[in-house]
Amino acid sequence: MSITTPAGFTAAALTAGIKPSGNPDMALVVNNGPEFHAAAVFTRNRVVASPVKISREAIKDGQIRAVLFNAGNANACNGIQGDADAQASVDQVAELLGISASDVGVCSTGLIGEPLPMDKIHAGVEKLVPGLGDHGGAAAVAIMTTDLVPKETLVKGNGWTLGGMGKGVGMMSPSLATMLVCLTTDASATPAMLDEALRAASKVTFDTLDIDGSTSTNDTVFLLASGASGVTPSQEELNAAVLEASEDIARQMQADAEGVTKRVTVTVEGTGSDEQAVNAARTLARDNLFKCAMFGSDPNWGRVLAAVGMADADMNPDRISVYFNGQAVCENTTGTPHAREVDLSGADIDVLVNLGTNGPGRATVRTTDLSHDYVHINSAYSS
Amino acid sequence: MSITTPAGFTAAALTAGIKPSGNPDMALVVNNGPEFHAAAVFTRNRVVASPVKISREAIKDGQIRAVLFNAGNANACNGIQGDADAQASVDQVAELLGISASDVGVCSTGLIGEPLPMDKIHAGVEKLVPGLGDHGGAAAVAIMTTDLVPKETLVKGNGWTLGGMGKGVGMMSPSLATMLVCLTTDASATPAMLDEALRAASKVTFDTLDIDGSTSTNDTVFLLASGASGVTPSQEELNAAVLEASEDIARQMQADAEGVTKRVTVTVEGTGSDEQAVNAARTLARDNLFKCAMFGSDPNWGRVLAAVGMADADMNPDRISVYFNGQAVCENTTGTPHAREVDLSGADIDVLVNLGTNGPGRATVRTTDLSHDYVHINSAYSS
């Protein structure tokens, strides 16, 4: 189960020496066709890394034939030199594969503000191309930064498959918080179908995975389709498969976020719209006092109310209800008897907040607790 | 130097038994006139505690003759009973002082969702009124929750004075994050003058003190004026004194925030408006990866760019500059040589971010680092 399981895809990975650890740090994923359709979503950060600039241009025509990855260096905030370096790596991939550079995407993750070691990049690309094969698993390892485990998925359609790999997510080391995902499928689908499926899935998976509120300069999710199965799924089938794969990768990211002792699922309902529900869920998911309470297995519903009261969402301040693991701890903005005795000692905590209006809005955000290890990892990294 | 230094004010404090620690936990501040003008600002949280509801009504006519304080219980999220309890305490104060209940403010701080122990409150008020005198210092102690030191200030005008006391601020224990401030002056000033001075000062002091992004259900700042000096300052003189006192109290709060090892001042300029600058400064001040870097004395400017890139503020993503303690670490969104060698080992860190536009916006937000102790204090409190 990897990105090279679907027909039409090959990959290669190797150690180029970018990571000081000496672990694998470069990967190449190639779509061998017959179709080369693709979709992508990128970071909403306005400060974007050079590889994101190039990938954004490349995806515009809905066609991508190869994606180059490196870990250990984000190639972000490197000015014009960074743009030129990213372009040079893409040009080299295109030349060796005999394809257009405008059909090559590029993803980097690692330290911000360090020049890309181009000698290592060029030597790496030189070896990656002849090494292409069924090496999706190795690629998933090569894109890791502080991830403890590689993250892969496989979804089976009716006569077609969809594979995926991903790395990272906030709550990792400082400048390594980037989320990179590559999904591959041998289904035949137009760029518009892929785009619809990827945006719908990202909205409720990667976009609602909120570990520490930080958004990287490099976040990128690619969906590549080779059409090699000869099967054209319906939009609904494609949507369902992309959603399932995205959910699986997102869950693996949440579980692997460093320093995590609790996986916290925050659902908000009873507000004006789904967007408002996301706002409120995100406000709670980012509240450090709430996150510390989760670390302490403390059913402190007062912090939940104090946090959601600041959210940009319709609410009835006198009719808010809060449930921890299905048990009501606050109804009509007032504590229930024995609310403080709810057992939150398990690793998974489910929080449901009803904002007390009749509005149809509902959304779920996945987050984690704020632990001693989070502070340790994120303060000690550079030193 | 206390709230009873300005002429016309008396105060009392005592131990009513609300705090489990047995420390003083109730205070009463009385304006003996001849004028009883006042202004107040309250939490922007939409979930507000019962005392805030009552104080908001009381301030509407610009007249306040007494403010009752208790620590150890926030009387928040206690439903209709909470409102009735707060009103009963105010009624008792009014009756014993022979004034109208609509001229009495009330402030509570402590646990959310615990019923106010009305037997202790009533017994406390009974003793506070006959104990009124020059006891401003004792009042400042009685309103403390997890504060390590009481916070007081005194500003001298030309023939008049302005005193103040304050407690708390985020990064304290869970439900005790409330900021309560009471400023007193013997200047003669209309409610409109007081309101202008207090709002202008709060905007650049209490409102820009952002320890952990959490906003309490109980935050309240009162400014009371007795006119007992017989001196009417100009609006400018009043503004300056209220600003000086507010800055002093806010600085004391920042310094006393629990778990703090660094005091971090974030200034943003080069953006469209002061409001945009506040947005960007607040986004950075709330970014956990940035706050952990400050704890680690790590000049990780990449995290600064990643954080401000998400802010709702005008910026030129290719022209952002960052300065740590006056030293440029990033210019034109690119690191400077030796940027990572800047010494941030001191307790005070100054961060300046220029967002690269010609806009006039500029603002400063005060925050702190994110430390091991922050997590410890805020996860262990209820257990």
mmCIF file with all atom_site columns, C-alpha atoms in Angstrom, chain B residues 5-81:
data_model
loop_
_atom_site.group_PDB
_atom_site.id
_atom_site.type_symbol
_atom_site.label_atom_id
_atom_site.label_alt_id
_atom_site.label_comp_id
_atom_site.label_asym_id
_atom_site.label_entity_id
_atom_site.label_seq_id
_atom_site.pdbx_PDB_ins_code
_atom_site.Cartn_x
_atom_site.Cartn_y
_atom_site.Cartn_z
_atom_site.occupancy
_atom_site.B_iso_or_equiv
_atom_site.pdbx_formal_charge
_atom_site.auth_seq_id
_atom_site.auth_comp_id
_atom_site.auth_asym_id
_atom_site.auth_atom_id
_atom_site.pdbx_PDB_model_num
ATOM 1  C CA . THR B 1 5  ? -4.275  57.559 48.407 1.00 0.00 ? 5  THR B CA 1
ATOM 2  C CA . PRO B 1 6  ? -6.435  59.880 46.259 1.00 0.00 ? 6  PRO B CA 1
ATOM 3  C CA . ALA B 1 7  ? -8.755  61.925 48.482 1.00 0.00 ? 7  ALA B CA 1
ATOM 4  C CA . GLY B 1 8  ? -12.339 60.762 48.821 1.00 0.00 ? 8  GLY B CA 1
ATOM 5  C CA . PHE B 1 9  ? -11.764 57.009 48.751 1.00 0.00 ? 9  PHE B CA 1
ATOM 6  C CA . THR B 1 10 ? -11.925 54.365 51.453 1.00 0.00 ? 10 THR B CA 1
ATOM 7  C CA . ALA B 1 11 ? -11.518 50.618 51.210 1.00 0.00 ? 11 ALA B CA 1
ATOM 8  C CA . ALA B 1 12 ? -11.709 47.487 53.324 1.00 0.00 ? 12 ALA B CA 1
ATOM 9  C CA . ALA B 1 13 ? -10.601 43.899 52.877 1.00 0.00 ? 13 ALA B CA 1
ATOM 10 C CA . LEU B 1 14 ? -11.002 40.658 54.786 1.00 0.00 ? 14 LEU B CA 1
ATOM 11 C CA . THR B 1 15 ? -10.953 36.877 54.669 1.00 0.00 ? 15 THR B CA 1
ATOM 12 C CA . ALA B 1 16 ? -14.443 35.584 54.014 1.00 0.00 ? 16 ALA B CA 1
ATOM 13 C CA . GLY B 1 17 ? -13.408 31.979 53.508 1.00 0.00 ? 17 GLY B CA 1
ATOM 14 C CA . ILE B 1 18 ? -14.115 31.777 49.757 1.00 0.00 ? 18 ILE B CA 1
ATOM 15 C CA . LYS B 1 19 ? -10.524 30.843 48.885 1.00 0.00 ? 19 LYS B CA 1
ATOM 16 C CA . PRO B 1 20 ? -9.563  27.394 50.174 1.00 0.00 ? 20 PRO B CA 1
ATOM 17 C CA . SER B 1 21 ? -6.150  28.852 51.079 1.00 0.00 ? 21 SER B CA 1
ATOM 18 C CA . GLY B 1 22 ? -7.594  31.017 53.828 1.00 0.00 ? 22 GLY B CA 1
ATOM 19 C CA . ASN B 1 23 ? -6.096  34.145 52.286 1.00 0.00 ? 23 ASN B CA 1
ATOM 20 C CA . PRO B 1 24 ? -8.019  37.451 52.117 1.00 0.00 ? 24 PRO B CA 1
ATOM 21 C CA . ASP B 1 25 ? -10.697 37.202 49.439 1.00 0.00 ? 25 ASP B CA 1
ATOM 22 C CA . MET B 1 26 ? -13.132 40.112 49.686 1.00 0.00 ? 26 MET B CA 1
ATOM 23 C CA . ALA B 1 27 ? -12.688 43.861 49.267 1.00 0.00 ? 27 ALA B CA 1
ATOM 24 C CA . LEU B 1 28 ? -14.886 46.937 49.083 1.00 0.00 ? 28 LEU B CA 1
ATOM 25 C CA . VAL B 1 29 ? -13.885 50.252 47.518 1.00 0.00 ? 29 VAL B CA 1
ATOM 26 C CA . VAL B 1 30 ? -16.049 53.289 48.257 1.00 0.00 ? 30 VAL B CA 1
ATOM 27 C CA . ASN B 1 31 ? -16.058 56.706 46.634 1.00 0.00 ? 31 ASN B CA 1
ATOM 28 C CA . ASN B 1 32 ? -17.093 59.223 49.324 1.00 0.00 ? 32 ASN B CA 1
ATOM 29 C CA . GLY B 1 33 ? -17.430 62.075 46.861 1.00 0.00 ? 33 GLY B CA 1
ATOM 30 C CA . PRO B 1 34 ? -18.239 64.871 46.520 1.00 0.00 ? 34 PRO B CA 1
ATOM 31 C CA . GLU B 1 35 ? -18.522 63.535 42.937 1.00 0.00 ? 35 GLU B CA 1
ATOM 32 C CA . PHE B 1 36 ? -19.229 59.956 41.980 1.00 0.00 ? 36 PHE B CA 1
ATOM 33 C CA . HIS B 1 37 ? -18.299 59.918 38.308 1.00 0.00 ? 37 HIS B CA 1
ATOM 34 C CA . ALA B 1 38 ? -16.998 56.756 36.753 1.00 0.00 ? 38 ALA B CA 1
ATOM 35 C CA . ALA B 1 39 ? -16.130 54.864 33.590 1.00 0.00 ? 39 ALA B CA 1
ATOM 36 C CA . ALA B 1 40 ? -15.541 51.171 32.965 1.00 0.00 ? 40 ALA B CA 1
ATOM 37 C CA . VAL B 1 41 ? -14.495 48.719 30.281 1.00 0.00 ? 41 VAL B CA 1
ATOM 38 C CA . PHE B 1 42 ? -15.443 45.055 30.272 1.00 0.00 ? 42 PHE B CA 1
ATOM 39 C CA . THR B 1 43 ? -14.479 41.756 28.687 1.00 0.00 ? 43 THR B CA 1
ATOM 40 C CA . ARG B 1 44 ? -15.236 41.334 24.982 1.00 0.00 ? 44 ARG B CA 1
ATOM 41 C CA . ASN B 1 45 ? -16.186 37.732 25.662 1.00 0.00 ? 45 ASN B CA 1
ATOM 42 C CA . ARG B 1 46 ? -19.800 36.979 24.804 1.00 0.00 ? 46 ARG B CA 1
ATOM 43 C CA . VAL B 1 47 ? -20.049 34.583 27.698 1.00 0.00 ? 47 VAL B CA 1
ATOM 44 C CA . VAL B 1 48 ? -20.006 37.021 30.620 1.00 0.00 ? 48 VAL B CA 1
ATOM 45 C CA . ALA B 1 49 ? -20.174 36.390 34.337 1.00 0.00 ? 49 ALA B CA 1
ATOM 46 C CA . SER B 1 50 ? -23.094 37.631 36.452 1.00 0.00 ? 50 SER B CA 1
ATOM 47 C CA . PRO B 1 51 ? -21.080 40.444 38.104 1.00 0.00 ? 51 PRO B CA 1
ATOM 48 C CA . VAL B 1 52 ? -20.192 41.849 34.676 1.00 0.00 ? 52 VAL B CA 1
ATOM 49 C CA . LYS B 1 53 ? -23.884 41.995 33.740 1.00 0.00 ? 53 LYS B CA 1
ATOM 50 C CA . ILE B 1 54 ? -24.638 44.016 36.884 1.00 0.00 ? 54 ILE B CA 1
ATOM 51 C CA . SER B 1 55 ? -21.622 46.317 36.573 1.00 0.00 ? 55 SER B CA 1
ATOM 52 C CA . ARG B 1 56 ? -22.452 47.041 32.920 1.00 0.00 ? 56 ARG B CA 1
ATOM 53 C CA . GLU B 1 57 ? -25.906 48.250 33.981 1.00 0.00 ? 57 GLU B CA 1
ATOM 54 C CA . ALA B 1 58 ? -24.522 50.232 36.920 1.00 0.00 ? 58 ALA B CA 1
ATOM 55 C CA . ILE B 1 59 ? -22.028 52.191 34.806 1.00 0.00 ? 59 ILE B CA 1
ATOM 56 C CA . LYS B 1 60 ? -24.608 53.281 32.246 1.00 0.00 ? 60 LYS B CA 1
ATOM 57 C CA . ASP B 1 61 ? -25.390 56.563 34.028 1.00 0.00 ? 61 ASP B CA 1
ATOM 58 C CA . GLY B 1 62 ? -21.676 57.307 34.575 1.00 0.00 ? 62 GLY B CA 1
ATOM 59 C CA . GLN B 1 63 ? -22.020 57.118 38.356 1.00 0.00 ? 63 GLN B CA 1
ATOM 60 C CA . ILE B 1 64 ? -20.526 54.506 40.707 1.00 0.00 ? 64 ILE B CA 1
ATOM 61 C CA . ARG B 1 65 ? -20.234 54.977 44.488 1.00 0.00 ? 65 ARG B CA 1
ATOM 62 C CA . ALA B 1 66 ? -18.862 51.578 45.495 1.00 0.00 ? 66 ALA B CA 1
ATOM 63 C CA . VAL B 1 67 ? -17.362 48.429 43.988 1.00 0.00 ? 67 VAL B CA 1
ATOM 64 C CA . LEU B 1 68 ? -17.456 45.057 45.731 1.00 0.00 ? 68 LEU B CA 1
ATOM 65 C CA . PHE B 1 69 ? -14.743 42.508 44.911 1.00 0.00 ? 69 PHE B CA 1
ATOM 66 C CA . ASN B 1 70 ? -14.340 38.824 45.665 1.00 0.00 ? 70 ASN B CA 1
ATOM 67 C CA . ALA B 1 71 ? -11.642 36.339 44.673 1.00 0.00 ? 71 ALA B CA 1
ATOM 68 C CA . GLY B 1 72 ? -11.861 32.540 44.688 1.00 0.00 ? 72 GLY B CA 1
ATOM 69 C CA . ASN B 1 73 ? -15.143 32.301 42.780 1.00 0.00 ? 73 ASN B CA 1
ATOM 70 C CA . ALA B 1 74 ? -15.924 33.927 39.408 1.00 0.00 ? 74 ALA B CA 1
ATOM 71 C CA . ASN B 1 75 ? -19.713 33.592 39.696 1.00 0.00 ? 75 ASN B CA 1
ATOM 72 C CA . ALA B 1 76 ? -19.660 32.799 35.970 1.00 0.00 ? 76 ALA B CA 1
ATOM 73 C CA . CYS B 1 77 ? -21.870 30.259 34.197 1.00 0.00 ? 77 CYS B CA 1
ATOM 74 C CA . ASN B 1 78 ? -24.095 29.911 37.243 1.00 0.00 ? 78 ASN B CA 1
ATOM 75 C CA . GLY B 1 79 ? -27.305 30.721 35.388 1.00 0.00 ? 79 GLY B CA 1
ATOM 76 C CA . ILE B 1 80 ? -30.162 32.732 36.905 1.00 0.00 ? 80 ILE B CA 1
ATOM 77 C CA . GLN B 1 81 ? -28.955 31.868 40.409 1.00 0.00 ? 81 GLN B CA 1
#
